[in-house]
PDB file of C-alpha atoms in Angstrom:
ATOM      1  CA  MET A 174      -5.668  -2.738 -10.820  1.00 46.00           C
ATOM      2  CA  SER A 175      -4.550  -3.468 -14.309  1.00 48.00           C
ATOM      3  CA  ASN A 176      -6.791  -5.882 -16.581  1.00 52.00           C
ATOM      4  CA  LYS A 177      -4.101  -6.428 -19.160  1.00 48.00           C
ATOM      5  CA  PRO A 178      -2.585  -9.634 -20.091  1.00 46.00           C
ATOM      6  CA  SER A 179       0.234 -10.725 -18.284  1.00 47.00           C
ATOM      7  CA  GLN A 180       2.601 -10.193 -21.431  1.00 55.00           C
ATOM      8  CA  SER A 181       1.208  -6.191 -21.520  1.00 83.00           C
ATOM      9  CA  LEU A 182       2.240  -6.480 -18.099  1.00 93.00           C
ATOM     10  CA  ALA A 183       5.921  -7.317 -18.236  1.00 92.00           C
ATOM     11  CA  ASP A 184       6.195  -4.756 -21.375  1.00 94.00           C
ATOM     12  CA  GLU A 185       4.680  -2.113 -19.391  1.00 96.00           C
ATOM     13  CA  LEU A 186       7.099  -3.038 -16.332  1.00 97.00           C
ATOM     14  CA  LYS A 187      10.082  -3.370 -18.177  1.00 97.00           C
ATOM     15  CA  PRO A 188      11.577  -0.276 -18.691  1.00 97.00           C
ATOM     16  CA  PHE A 189      11.725   0.056 -14.729  1.00 98.00           C
ATOM     17  CA  VAL A 190      13.067  -3.538 -14.152  1.00 98.00           C
ATOM     18  CA  ALA A 191      15.637  -4.238 -17.155  1.00 98.00           C
ATOM     19  CA  PRO A 192      17.986  -1.572 -17.175  1.00 98.00           C
ATOM     20  CA  PHE A 193      18.569  -2.271 -13.373  1.00 98.00           C
ATOM     21  CA  ARG A 194      18.943  -6.030 -13.361  1.00 98.00           C
ATOM     22  CA  PHE A 195      22.275  -7.576 -13.476  1.00 98.00           C
ATOM     23  CA  ASP A 196      22.435 -11.611 -13.339  1.00 98.00           C
ATOM     24  CA  GLY A 197      25.939 -12.132 -13.429  1.00 97.00           C
ATOM     25  CA  SER A 198      25.888 -13.036 -17.138  1.00 96.00           C
ATOM     26  CA  ALA A 199      28.049  -9.802 -18.126  1.00 95.00           C
ATOM     27  CA  GLU A 200      31.040  -7.736 -16.778  1.00 96.00           C
ATOM     28  CA  PHE A 201      29.823  -5.926 -13.851  1.00 98.00           C
ATOM     29  CA  HIS A 202      30.673  -2.208 -12.663  1.00 97.00           C
ATOM     30  CA  LEU A 203      28.957  -0.507 -10.169  1.00 98.00           C
ATOM     31  CA  LYS A 204      30.422   3.166 -11.224  1.00 96.00           C
ATOM     32  CA  SER A 205      28.423   2.389 -14.450  1.00 97.00           C
ATOM     33  CA  TYR A 206      24.697   2.594 -12.800  1.00 98.00           C
ATOM     34  CA  PRO A 207      23.737   6.150 -12.185  1.00 97.00           C
ATOM     35  CA  THR A 208      22.255   6.971  -8.710  1.00 98.00           C
ATOM     36  CA  ALA A 209      20.142   9.735 -10.022  1.00 98.00           C
ATOM     37  CA  GLU A 210      18.308   8.241 -12.919  1.00 97.00           C
ATOM     38  CA  LYS A 211      14.590   8.889 -13.224  1.00 98.00           C
ATOM     39  CA  GLY A 212      13.348   6.333 -15.807  1.00 97.00           C
ATOM     40  CA  GLY A 213      12.227   9.021 -18.488  1.00 97.00           C
ATOM     41  CA  ILE A 214       9.292   9.941 -15.874  1.00 98.00           C
ATOM     42  CA  ASP A 215       8.527  12.320 -13.467  1.00 98.00           C
ATOM     43  CA  LYS A 216       7.476  11.925  -9.639  1.00 98.00           C
ATOM     44  CA  ASP A 217       3.485  12.354 -10.548  1.00 98.00           C
ATOM     45  CA  ALA A 218       3.943   9.586 -13.356  1.00 98.00           C
ATOM     46  CA  GLY A 219       5.932   7.529 -10.933  1.00 98.00           C
ATOM     47  CA  GLY A 220       3.583   8.013  -8.039  1.00 98.00           C
ATOM     48  CA  LYS A 221       1.004   6.415 -10.475  1.00 98.00           C
ATOM     49  CA  ILE A 222       3.021   3.600 -10.891  1.00 98.00           C
ATOM     50  CA  ILE A 223       3.357   3.185  -7.281  1.00 98.00           C
ATOM     51  CA  GLU A 224       0.008   3.068  -6.750  1.00 98.00           C
ATOM     52  CA  ALA A 225      -0.863   0.690  -9.261  1.00 97.00           C
ATOM     53  CA  ASN A 226       1.807  -1.822  -8.155  1.00 98.00           C
ATOM     54  CA  ARG A 227       0.482  -1.754  -4.597  1.00 97.00           C
ATOM     55  CA  LYS A 228      -2.853  -2.920  -5.819  1.00 97.00           C
ATOM     56  CA  ARG A 229      -1.083  -5.563  -8.049  1.00 97.00           C
ATOM     57  CA  LEU A 230       1.031  -6.693  -5.343  1.00 97.00           C
ATOM     58  CA  ASN A 231      -1.791  -7.100  -3.003  1.00 97.00           C
ATOM     59  CA  ASP A 232      -3.452  -9.516  -5.370  1.00 97.00           C
ATOM     60  CA  PHE A 233      -0.653 -11.750  -6.187  1.00 97.00           C
ATOM     61  CA  GLN A 234       0.101 -11.889  -2.425  1.00 97.00           C
ATOM     62  CA  GLU A 235      -3.324 -13.211  -1.939  1.00 97.00           C
ATOM     63  CA  LYS A 236      -3.067 -15.828  -4.621  1.00 97.00           C
ATOM     64  CA  LEU A 237       0.686 -16.645  -3.441  1.00 97.00           C
ATOM     65  CA  TYR A 238      -0.471 -17.093   0.143  1.00 97.00           C
ATOM     66  CA  ALA A 239      -3.863 -19.375  -0.985  1.00 96.00           C
ATOM     67  CA  GLN A 240      -1.725 -21.314  -3.502  1.00 96.00           C
ATOM     68  CA  ASP A 241       0.944 -22.485  -0.646  1.00 96.00           C
ATOM     69  CA  ARG A 242       3.195 -23.414  -3.004  1.00 97.00           C
ATOM     70  CA  TRP A 243       6.065 -20.664  -3.974  1.00 98.00           C
ATOM     71  CA  SER A 244       7.661 -18.342  -1.474  1.00 98.00           C
ATOM     72  CA  LEU A 245       9.540 -14.895  -2.128  1.00 98.00           C
ATOM     73  CA  LEU A 246      12.655 -13.442  -0.596  1.00 98.00           C
ATOM     74  CA  LEU A 247      13.489 -10.211  -0.601  1.00 98.00           C
ATOM     75  CA  ILE A 248      16.925  -8.659   0.010  1.00 98.00           C
ATOM     76  CA  PHE A 249      17.722  -4.717   0.381  1.00 98.00           C
ATOM     77  CA  GLN A 250      21.193  -4.016   1.019  1.00 98.00           C
ATOM     78  CA  GLY A 251      22.505   0.047   0.723  1.00 98.00           C
ATOM     79  CA  MET A 252      24.638   2.103   2.457  1.00 97.00           C
ATOM     80  CA  ASP A 253      23.266   4.058   5.531  1.00 95.00           C
ATOM     81  CA  ALA A 254      20.164   6.735   4.646  1.00 96.00           C
ATOM     82  CA  ALA A 255      19.924   4.801   0.994  1.00 97.00           C
ATOM     83  CA  GLY A 256      16.346   4.596   2.029  1.00 97.00           C
ATOM     84  CA  LYS A 257      15.988   0.612   2.761  1.00 97.00           C
ATOM     85  CA  ASP A 258      12.952   1.238   5.646  1.00 96.00           C
ATOM     86  CA  SER A 259      11.151   4.262   3.599  1.00 97.00           C
ATOM     87  CA  ALA A 260      11.133   2.094   0.495  1.00 98.00           C
ATOM     88  CA  ILE A 261       9.893  -1.193   2.346  1.00 98.00           C
ATOM     89  CA  LYS A 262       7.280   0.572   3.935  1.00 97.00           C
ATOM     90  CA  SER A 263       6.184   2.476   0.696  1.00 97.00           C
ATOM     91  CA  VAL A 264       6.147  -0.768  -1.515  1.00 97.00           C
ATOM     92  CA  PHE A 265       4.139  -2.893   0.874  1.00 97.00           C
ATOM     93  CA  GLU A 266       1.453   0.104   1.938  1.00 96.00           C
ATOM     94  CA  GLY A 267      -1.823  -1.788   2.067  1.00 90.00           C
ATOM     95  CA  VAL A 268      -0.846  -5.397   1.739  1.00 93.00           C
ATOM     96  CA  ASN A 269      -1.780  -7.800   4.161  1.00 92.00           C
ATOM     97  CA  PRO A 270       0.831  -8.006   6.746  1.00 90.00           C
ATOM     98  CA  GLN A 271       0.006 -11.661   7.519  1.00 90.00           C
ATOM     99  CA  GLY A 272       1.577 -12.551   4.642  1.00 93.00           C
ATOM    100  CA  CYS A 273       4.879 -10.841   5.093  1.00 95.00           C
ATOM    101  CA  GLU A 274       7.573 -10.881   7.395  1.00 96.00           C
ATOM    102  CA  VAL A 275      10.107  -8.367   7.758  1.00 97.00           C
ATOM    103  CA  SER A 276      13.748  -9.382   9.413  1.00 97.00           C
ATOM    104  CA  SER A 277      16.607  -7.122  10.107  1.00 95.00           C
ATOM    105  CA  PHE A 278      20.288  -8.284  10.858  1.00 92.00           C
ATOM    106  CA  LYS A 279      22.355  -6.189  12.967  1.00 89.00           C
ATOM    107  CA  GLN A 280      25.161  -7.027  15.510  1.00 90.00           C
ATOM    108  CA  PRO A 281      25.145 -10.581  15.880  1.00 93.00           C
ATOM    109  CA  SER A 282      24.583 -11.865  19.621  1.00 94.00           C
ATOM    110  CA  SER A 283      26.284 -14.046  21.632  1.00 94.00           C
ATOM    111  CA  ARG A 284      24.095 -17.240  20.394  1.00 95.00           C
ATOM    112  CA  GLU A 285      24.385 -16.276  16.992  1.00 95.00           C
ATOM    113  CA  LEU A 286      28.046 -16.299  16.986  1.00 95.00           C
ATOM    114  CA  ASP A 287      28.260 -19.912  18.456  1.00 95.00           C
ATOM    115  CA  HIS A 288      26.491 -20.702  15.106  1.00 96.00           C
ATOM    116  CA  ASP A 289      27.639 -20.610  11.258  1.00 96.00           C
ATOM    117  CA  TYR A 290      27.135 -16.846   9.792  1.00 96.00           C
ATOM    118  CA  MET A 291      24.139 -18.069   7.837  1.00 97.00           C
ATOM    119  CA  TRP A 292      21.863 -19.626  11.127  1.00 97.00           C
ATOM    120  CA  ARG A 293      20.268 -16.780  12.069  1.00 97.00           C
ATOM    121  CA  ALA A 294      19.079 -15.504   8.107  1.00 98.00           C
ATOM    122  CA  MET A 295      18.132 -19.540   7.593  1.00 97.00           C
ATOM    123  CA  VAL A 296      15.757 -19.449  10.600  1.00 96.00           C
ATOM    124  CA  ALA A 297      13.966 -16.574   9.236  1.00 98.00           C
ATOM    125  CA  LEU A 298      13.404 -17.752   6.051  1.00 98.00           C
ATOM    126  CA  PRO A 299       9.383 -17.307   4.746  1.00 98.00           C
ATOM    127  CA  GLU A 300       7.653 -20.306   4.447  1.00 97.00           C
ATOM    128  CA  ARG A 301       5.797 -21.314   1.321  1.00 97.00           C
ATOM    129  CA  GLY A 302       2.733 -18.971   0.735  1.00 97.00           C
ATOM    130  CA  ARG A 303       4.780 -15.792   2.112  1.00 98.00           C
ATOM    131  CA  ILE A 304       6.649 -12.758   1.403  1.00 98.00           C
ATOM    132  CA  GLY A 305      10.263 -12.655   3.624  1.00 98.00           C
ATOM    133  CA  ILE A 306      11.820  -9.214   3.615  1.00 98.00           C
ATOM    134  CA  PHE A 307      15.564  -8.981   4.474  1.00 98.00           C
ATOM    135  CA  ASN A 308      16.425  -5.373   5.645  1.00 97.00           C
ATOM    136  CA  ARG A 309      20.241  -5.962   5.545  1.00 97.00           C
ATOM    137  CA  SER A 310      21.006  -9.455   5.415  1.00 98.00           C
ATOM    138  CA  TYR A 311      23.712 -12.387   5.538  1.00 98.00           C
ATOM    139  CA  TYR A 312      25.541 -10.241   2.702  1.00 98.00           C
ATOM    140  CA  GLU A 313      26.690  -7.912   5.535  1.00 97.00           C
ATOM    141  CA  GLU A 314      29.204 -10.790   5.971  1.00 97.00           C
ATOM    142  CA  CYS A 315      30.994  -9.904   2.779  1.00 97.00           C
ATOM    143  CA  LEU A 316      30.353  -6.086   3.637  1.00 98.00           C
ATOM    144  CA  ILE A 317      30.861  -4.617   7.270  1.00 97.00           C
ATOM    145  CA  VAL A 318      32.890  -7.976   8.233  1.00 97.00           C
ATOM    146  CA  ARG A 319      35.193  -7.187   5.328  1.00 97.00           C
ATOM    147  CA  VAL A 320      35.525  -3.412   5.791  1.00 97.00           C
ATOM    148  CA  HIS A 321      36.198  -3.732   9.688  1.00 96.00           C
ATOM    149  CA  PRO A 322      38.347  -7.521  10.108  1.00 94.00           C
ATOM    150  CA  GLU A 323      37.617  -7.088  13.723  1.00 95.00           C
ATOM    151  CA  VAL A 324      34.631  -8.274  13.210  1.00 95.00           C
ATOM    152  CA  LEU A 325      35.971 -11.130  11.670  1.00 95.00           C
ATOM    153  CA  ASP A 326      37.824 -11.817  14.778  1.00 93.00           C
ATOM    154  CA  LYS A 327      34.644 -12.279  16.914  1.00 92.00           C
ATOM    155  CA  GLN A 328      33.351 -14.799  14.936  1.00 94.00           C
ATOM    156  CA  LYS A 329      35.362 -17.841  16.494  1.00 94.00           C
ATOM    157  CA  LEU A 330      36.253 -19.270  13.291  1.00 96.00           C
ATOM    158  CA  PRO A 331      39.195 -21.575  13.351  1.00 96.00           C
ATOM    159  CA  LYS A 332      42.452 -19.638  12.382  1.00 95.00           C
ATOM    160  CA  LYS A 333      43.438 -21.869   9.554  1.00 96.00           C
ATOM    161  CA  LEU A 334      40.043 -21.582   8.041  1.00 96.00           C
ATOM    162  CA  VAL A 335      40.408 -17.374   7.916  1.00 96.00           C
ATOM    163  CA  THR A 336      42.443 -17.475   4.829  1.00 96.00           C
ATOM    164  CA  LYS A 337      42.720 -14.587   1.792  1.00 95.00           C
ATOM    165  CA  ASN A 338      40.499 -16.531   0.062  1.00 97.00           C
ATOM    166  CA  ILE A 339      37.481 -16.375   2.749  1.00 98.00           C
ATOM    167  CA  TRP A 340      35.540 -13.806   0.493  1.00 98.00           C
ATOM    168  CA  ARG A 341      35.513 -15.955  -2.396  1.00 98.00           C
ATOM    169  CA  GLU A 342      34.517 -18.460  -0.309  1.00 98.00           C
ATOM    170  CA  ARG A 343      31.687 -16.920   1.148  1.00 98.00           C
ATOM    171  CA  PHE A 344      30.540 -15.714  -1.899  1.00 98.00           C
ATOM    172  CA  GLU A 345      30.298 -19.412  -3.574  1.00 98.00           C
ATOM    173  CA  ASP A 346      28.365 -20.495  -0.125  1.00 98.00           C
ATOM    174  CA  ILE A 347      25.982 -17.816  -0.634  1.00 98.00           C
ATOM    175  CA  SER A 348      25.237 -18.700  -4.471  1.00 98.00           C
ATOM    176  CA  ALA A 349      25.138 -22.025  -3.286  1.00 98.00           C
ATOM    177  CA  ILE A 350      22.506 -21.512  -0.860  1.00 98.00           C
ATOM    178  CA  GLU A 351      20.229 -19.407  -3.036  1.00 98.00           C
ATOM    179  CA  ARG A 352      20.369 -21.957  -5.523  1.00 98.00           C
ATOM    180  CA  TYR A 353      19.463 -24.528  -3.473  1.00 98.00           C
ATOM    181  CA  LEU A 354      16.589 -22.468  -2.075  1.00 98.00           C
ATOM    182  CA  SER A 355      15.454 -21.396  -5.569  1.00 98.00           C
ATOM    183  CA  ARG A 356      15.116 -24.988  -6.262  1.00 98.00           C
ATOM    184  CA  ASN A 357      13.024 -25.610  -3.423  1.00 98.00           C
ATOM    185  CA  GLY A 358      10.460 -22.824  -4.485  1.00 98.00           C
ATOM    186  CA  THR A 359      11.957 -19.758  -3.109  1.00 98.00           C
ATOM    187  CA  MET A 360      12.208 -16.549  -5.551  1.00 98.00           C
ATOM    188  CA  ILE A 361      14.843 -14.405  -4.467  1.00 98.00           C
ATOM    189  CA  LEU A 362      15.275 -10.771  -5.424  1.00 98.00           C
ATOM    190  CA  LYS A 363      18.194  -8.696  -4.338  1.00 98.00           C
ATOM    191  CA  PHE A 364      18.223  -4.841  -4.275  1.00 98.00           C
ATOM    192  CA  PHE A 365      21.108  -2.725  -3.842  1.00 98.00           C
ATOM    193  CA  LEU A 366      19.970   0.867  -3.091  1.00 98.00           C
ATOM    194  CA  HIS A 367      22.666   2.719  -4.513  1.00 98.00           C
ATOM    195  CA  VAL A 368      22.598   6.312  -3.162  1.00 98.00           C
ATOM    196  CA  SER A 369      25.693   8.709  -4.232  1.00 98.00           C
ATOM    197  CA  LYS A 370      27.778   9.892  -1.408  1.00 98.00           C
ATOM    198  CA  GLU A 371      26.187  13.539  -1.913  1.00 98.00           C
ATOM    199  CA  GLU A 372      22.989  12.543  -1.554  1.00 98.00           C
ATOM    200  CA  GLN A 373      23.817  10.768   1.876  1.00 97.00           C
ATOM    201  CA  ARG A 374      25.282  14.102   3.171  1.00 96.00           C
ATOM    202  CA  GLN A 375      21.996  15.874   2.528  1.00 96.00           C
ATOM    203  CA  ARG A 376      19.717  13.071   4.047  1.00 95.00           C
ATOM    204  CA  PHE A 377      22.646  13.053   7.278  1.00 95.00           C
ATOM    205  CA  LEU A 378      21.666  17.059   7.431  1.00 95.00           C
ATOM    206  CA  GLY A 379      18.095  16.342   7.420  1.00 93.00           C
ATOM    207  CA  ARG A 380      18.006  14.008  10.079  1.00 93.00           C
ATOM    208  CA  LEU A 381      20.287  16.664  12.013  1.00 92.00           C
ATOM    209  CA  GLU A 382      17.873  19.594  11.313  1.00 90.00           C
ATOM    210  CA  GLU A 383      14.528  17.943  11.930  1.00 85.00           C
ATOM    211  CA  PRO A 384      14.077  17.163  15.248  1.00 84.00           C
ATOM    212  CA  ALA A 385      11.741  14.381  14.412  1.00 81.00           C
ATOM    213  CA  LYS A 386      14.418  12.655  12.536  1.00 82.00           C
ATOM    214  CA  ASN A 387      16.960  13.249  15.156  1.00 84.00           C
ATOM    215  CA  TRP A 388      16.382   9.568  16.477  1.00 79.00           C
ATOM    216  CA  LYS A 389      17.625   8.172  13.045  1.00 80.00           C
ATOM    217  CA  PHE A 390      20.865   9.779  13.179  1.00 83.00           C
ATOM    218  CA  SER A 391      23.628   7.910  14.903  1.00 84.00           C
ATOM    219  CA  MET A 392      27.373   8.750  14.882  1.00 86.00           C
ATOM    220  CA  ALA A 393      28.513   5.554  13.676  1.00 87.00           C
ATOM    221  CA  ASP A 394      26.946   6.676  10.500  1.00 88.00           C
ATOM    222  CA  ILE A 395      29.654   9.232  10.103  1.00 92.00           C
ATOM    223  CA  SER A 396      32.398   7.247  10.811  1.00 94.00           C
ATOM    224  CA  GLU A 397      30.907   4.456   8.075  1.00 95.00           C
ATOM    225  CA  ARG A 398      30.964   7.490   5.779  1.00 96.00           C
ATOM    226  CA  ALA A 399      34.576   7.668   6.166  1.00 96.00           C
ATOM    227  CA  LEU A 400      34.788   4.352   4.726  1.00 97.00           C
ATOM    228  CA  TRP A 401      32.859   4.852   1.626  1.00 97.00           C
ATOM    229  CA  ALA A 402      35.424   3.913  -1.046  1.00 97.00           C
ATOM    230  CA  LYS A 403      36.094   0.436   1.167  1.00 98.00           C
ATOM    231  CA  TYR A 404      32.189   0.059   0.846  1.00 98.00           C
ATOM    232  CA  GLU A 405      32.007   0.534  -2.727  1.00 98.00           C
ATOM    233  CA  ALA A 406      34.846  -1.943  -3.473  1.00 98.00           C
ATOM    234  CA  ALA A 407      33.048  -4.666  -1.358  1.00 98.00           C
ATOM    235  CA  TYR A 408      29.664  -3.822  -3.073  1.00 98.00           C
ATOM    236  CA  GLN A 409      31.469  -4.102  -6.248  1.00 98.00           C
ATOM    237  CA  ASP A 410      33.059  -7.379  -5.686  1.00 98.00           C
ATOM    238  CA  MET A 411      29.820  -9.000  -3.825  1.00 98.00           C
ATOM    239  CA  ILE A 412      27.482  -7.920  -6.376  1.00 98.00           C
ATOM    240  CA  HIS A 413      29.660  -9.004  -9.570  1.00 98.00           C
ATOM    241  CA  HIS A 414      30.201 -12.461  -7.701  1.00 98.00           C
ATOM    242  CA  THR A 415      26.763 -13.522  -6.192  1.00 98.00           C
ATOM    243  CA  ALA A 416      24.597 -12.162  -9.200  1.00 98.00           C
ATOM    244  CA  THR A 417      22.943 -15.341 -10.677  1.00 98.00           C
ATOM    245  CA  GLY A 418      19.953 -15.860 -12.988  1.00 96.00           C
ATOM    246  CA  ASP A 419      18.282 -17.684  -9.911  1.00 95.00           C
ATOM    247  CA  ALA A 420      19.162 -14.668  -7.287  1.00 98.00           C
ATOM    248  CA  PRO A 421      19.816 -11.776  -9.461  1.00 98.00           C
ATOM    249  CA  TRP A 422      20.862  -8.087  -8.132  1.00 98.00           C
ATOM    250  CA  HIS A 423      18.728  -5.006  -9.069  1.00 98.00           C
ATOM    251  CA  ILE A 424      21.163  -1.755  -8.764  1.00 98.00           C
ATOM    252  CA  VAL A 425      18.086   0.707  -7.283  1.00 98.00           C
ATOM    253  CA  PRO A 426      19.125   4.301  -8.300  1.00 98.00           C
ATOM    254  CA  ALA A 427      18.284   5.666  -4.858  1.00 98.00           C
ATOM    255  CA  ASP A 428      18.772   9.486  -4.859  1.00 98.00           C
ATOM    256  CA  HIS A 429      15.059   9.916  -5.708  1.00 98.00           C
ATOM    257  CA  LYS A 430      13.404   7.998  -3.404  1.00 98.00           C
ATOM    258  CA  TRP A 431       9.970   7.705  -5.590  1.00 98.00           C
ATOM    259  CA  PHE A 432      12.032   6.526  -8.397  1.00 98.00           C
ATOM    260  CA  ALA A 433      13.675   3.474  -6.456  1.00 98.00           C
ATOM    261  CA  ARG A 434       9.960   2.942  -5.345  1.00 98.00           C
ATOM    262  CA  VAL A 435       9.023   2.571  -8.722  1.00 98.00           C
ATOM    263  CA  VAL A 436      11.774   0.226  -9.737  1.00 98.00           C
ATOM    264  CA  ILE A 437      11.607  -2.055  -6.552  1.00 98.00           C
ATOM    265  CA  GLY A 438       7.572  -2.129  -6.772  1.00 98.00           C
ATOM    266  CA  SER A 439       7.769  -3.135 -10.477  1.00 98.00           C
ATOM    267  CA  THR A 440      10.623  -5.825 -10.342  1.00 98.00           C
ATOM    268  CA  ILE A 441       8.659  -7.767  -7.349  1.00 98.00           C
ATOM    269  CA  VAL A 442       5.166  -7.332  -9.323  1.00 98.00           C
ATOM    270  CA  ASN A 443       6.933  -8.474 -12.736  1.00 97.00           C
ATOM    271  CA  ALA A 444       8.556 -11.259 -10.765  1.00 97.00           C
ATOM    272  CA  LEU A 445       5.349 -12.706  -8.942  1.00 97.00           C
ATOM    273  CA  ASP A 446       3.544 -12.011 -12.903  1.00 96.00           C
ATOM    274  CA  ARG A 447       5.842 -14.759 -14.011  1.00 94.00           C
ATOM    275  CA  LEU A 448       4.693 -17.024 -11.529  1.00 95.00           C
ATOM    276  CA  ASP A 449       0.801 -17.724 -12.880  1.00 89.00           C
ATOM    277  CA  LEU A 450      -0.094 -17.650  -9.638  1.00 96.00           C
ATOM    278  CA  LYS A 451      -4.051 -18.633  -9.159  1.00 94.00           C
ATOM    279  CA  PHE A 452      -6.517 -19.331  -6.179  1.00 93.00           C
ATOM    280  CA  PRO A 453      -6.775 -23.027  -6.035  1.00 89.00           C
ATOM    281  CA  GLU A 454      -9.575 -24.897  -7.813  1.00 85.00           C
ATOM    282  CA  VAL A 455     -11.990 -27.018  -5.948  1.00 77.00           C
ATOM    283  CA  ASP A 456     -12.606 -30.476  -7.037  1.00 76.00           C
ATOM    284  CA  LYS A 457     -16.444 -31.549  -8.054  1.00 73.00           C
ATOM    285  CA  ALA A 458     -16.790 -33.501  -4.854  1.00 79.00           C
ATOM    286  CA  GLU A 459     -16.022 -30.333  -2.877  1.00 79.00           C
ATOM    287  CA  LEU A 460     -18.233 -28.257  -4.907  1.00 78.00           C
ATOM    288  CA  SER A 461     -21.166 -30.934  -4.540  1.00 79.00           C
ATOM    289  CA  GLU A 462     -20.504 -30.384  -0.240  1.00 84.00           C
ATOM    290  CA  PHE A 463     -20.382 -26.946  -0.744  1.00 82.00           C
ATOM    291  CA  LYS A 464     -23.869 -26.825  -2.397  1.00 85.00           C
ATOM    292  CA  ARG A 465     -25.391 -29.053   0.341  1.00 85.00           C
ATOM    293  CA  ILE A 466     -24.002 -26.825   3.101  1.00 88.00           C
ATOM    294  CA  ARG A 467     -25.170 -23.770   1.214  1.00 87.00           C
ATOM    295  CA  ASP A 468     -28.789 -25.212   0.788  1.00 88.00           C
ATOM    296  CA  SER A 469     -28.495 -26.004   4.847  1.00 87.00           C
ATOM    297  CA  LEU A 470     -27.462 -22.372   5.800  1.00 88.00           C
ATOM    298  CA  LEU A 471     -30.439 -20.893   3.182  1.00 90.00           C
ATOM    299  CA  ALA A 472     -32.727 -23.279   5.065  1.00 88.00           C
ATOM    300  CA  GLU A 473     -31.749 -22.324   8.244  1.00 87.00           C
ATOM    301  CA  GLY A 474     -31.820 -18.796   7.369  1.00 81.00           C
ATOM    302  CA  LYS A 475     -35.565 -19.281   5.767  1.00 76.00           C
ATOM    303  CA  GLY A 476     -36.346 -20.949   9.094  1.00 68.00           C
ATOM    304  CA  GLY A 477     -35.219 -18.052  11.276  1.00 58.00           C
ATOM    305  CA  ALA A 478     -37.198 -15.971   9.178  1.00 59.00           C
ATOM    306  CA  ASP A 479     -40.305 -17.851   9.759  1.00 59.00           C
ATOM    307  CA  LYS A 480     -39.866 -18.061  13.412  1.00 58.00           C
ATOM    308  CA  LYS A 481     -39.194 -14.174  13.559  1.00 58.00           C
ATOM    309  CA  ALA A 482     -42.450 -13.638  11.652  1.00 55.00           C
ATOM    310  CA  VAL A 483     -44.394 -15.911  14.151  1.00 48.00           C
ATOM    311  CA  VAL A 484     -43.247 -14.486  17.232  1.00 49.00           C
ATOM    312  CA  GLU A 485     -44.003 -10.694  15.486  1.00 58.00           C
ATOM    313  CA  LYS A 486     -47.384 -11.709  15.219  1.00 55.00           C
ATOM    314  CA  ALA A 487     -47.731 -13.662  18.322  1.00 52.00           C
ATOM    315  CA  THR A 488     -46.856 -10.014  20.068  1.00 58.00           C
ATOM    316  CA  VAL A 489     -49.034  -8.239  17.726  1.00 52.00           C
ATOM    317  CA  GLU A 490     -52.013 -10.135  18.763  1.00 53.00           C
ATOM    318  CA  LYS A 491     -51.045  -9.901  22.602  1.00 54.00           C
ATOM    319  CA  LYS A 492     -50.848  -6.181  22.353  1.00 56.00           C
ATOM    320  CA  SER A 493     -54.176  -6.219  20.919  1.00 57.00           C
ATOM    321  CA  VAL A 494     -55.914  -8.500  23.691  1.00 48.00           C
ATOM    322  CA  ALA A 495     -54.440  -6.080  26.239  1.00 54.00           C
ATOM    323  CA  LYS A 496     -56.181  -3.151  24.581  1.00 56.00           C
ATOM    324  CA  LYS A 497     -59.389  -4.904  24.952  1.00 53.00           C
TER     325      LYS A 497
END
């Protein structure tokens, strides 16, 4: 774990965070973000950064949990085979699972469809002191629902509310909710794993050619791939309108999985570092009580040792008498 001061850590991680962060303060063009970026480092160097970030993240997670003030919400979005699952598994390797919870949002149930589209995500938000990970999220309501209008028809909305402005309205509503969460102590980091169509093709082939990966493949993946251009347009619009200073998007180059993990881990560590997390301090009254209890436990242990010595002495004497 790095022993450098906070500012040095921020400087160290900046090359793997700043170029990929978009907070809505400028123009946004998804095509201007390369998918095969490697940040000027090789895989070996990336591996060392990944491992260092795991140790840092474990340390920050313990303090986050102990302090019990902040919570962290991480949102992962991306095309099929972009590497969301493996990135989450890798970045959080070694982190206490009791302090993290992963939620996946797939096709809504009939019960969920009887609520507003944000309901199922709101009940899964992380508690104070915890890290919540959304593997896909409420942003699907501006992506798959937009690309597949028939899905919107199943959401039981009053017809007069389904207008040409519905996507802009959803962007506004989501941003308002994220602003509310930020004001109540939930730090939000959003990651779009930006993979190229060619890399997706190679990963699909890998799933088909390796028996151990066959289960990952679905025929639906191919039908969705045919809608690539529509999804890219939906992502472009969504990121442009929902990136804010409180809840920025990070456009993660995902063609090289190891570098995607460098960016994601560095971004999370950098954000937690800014919170100045510390273990809670114990007041003088509690310290005095701790001392009293400690002395009592030490005395108890000493008494136990003395008692053990007496028993051992008696046993030796008994054996000596028996021999005589």
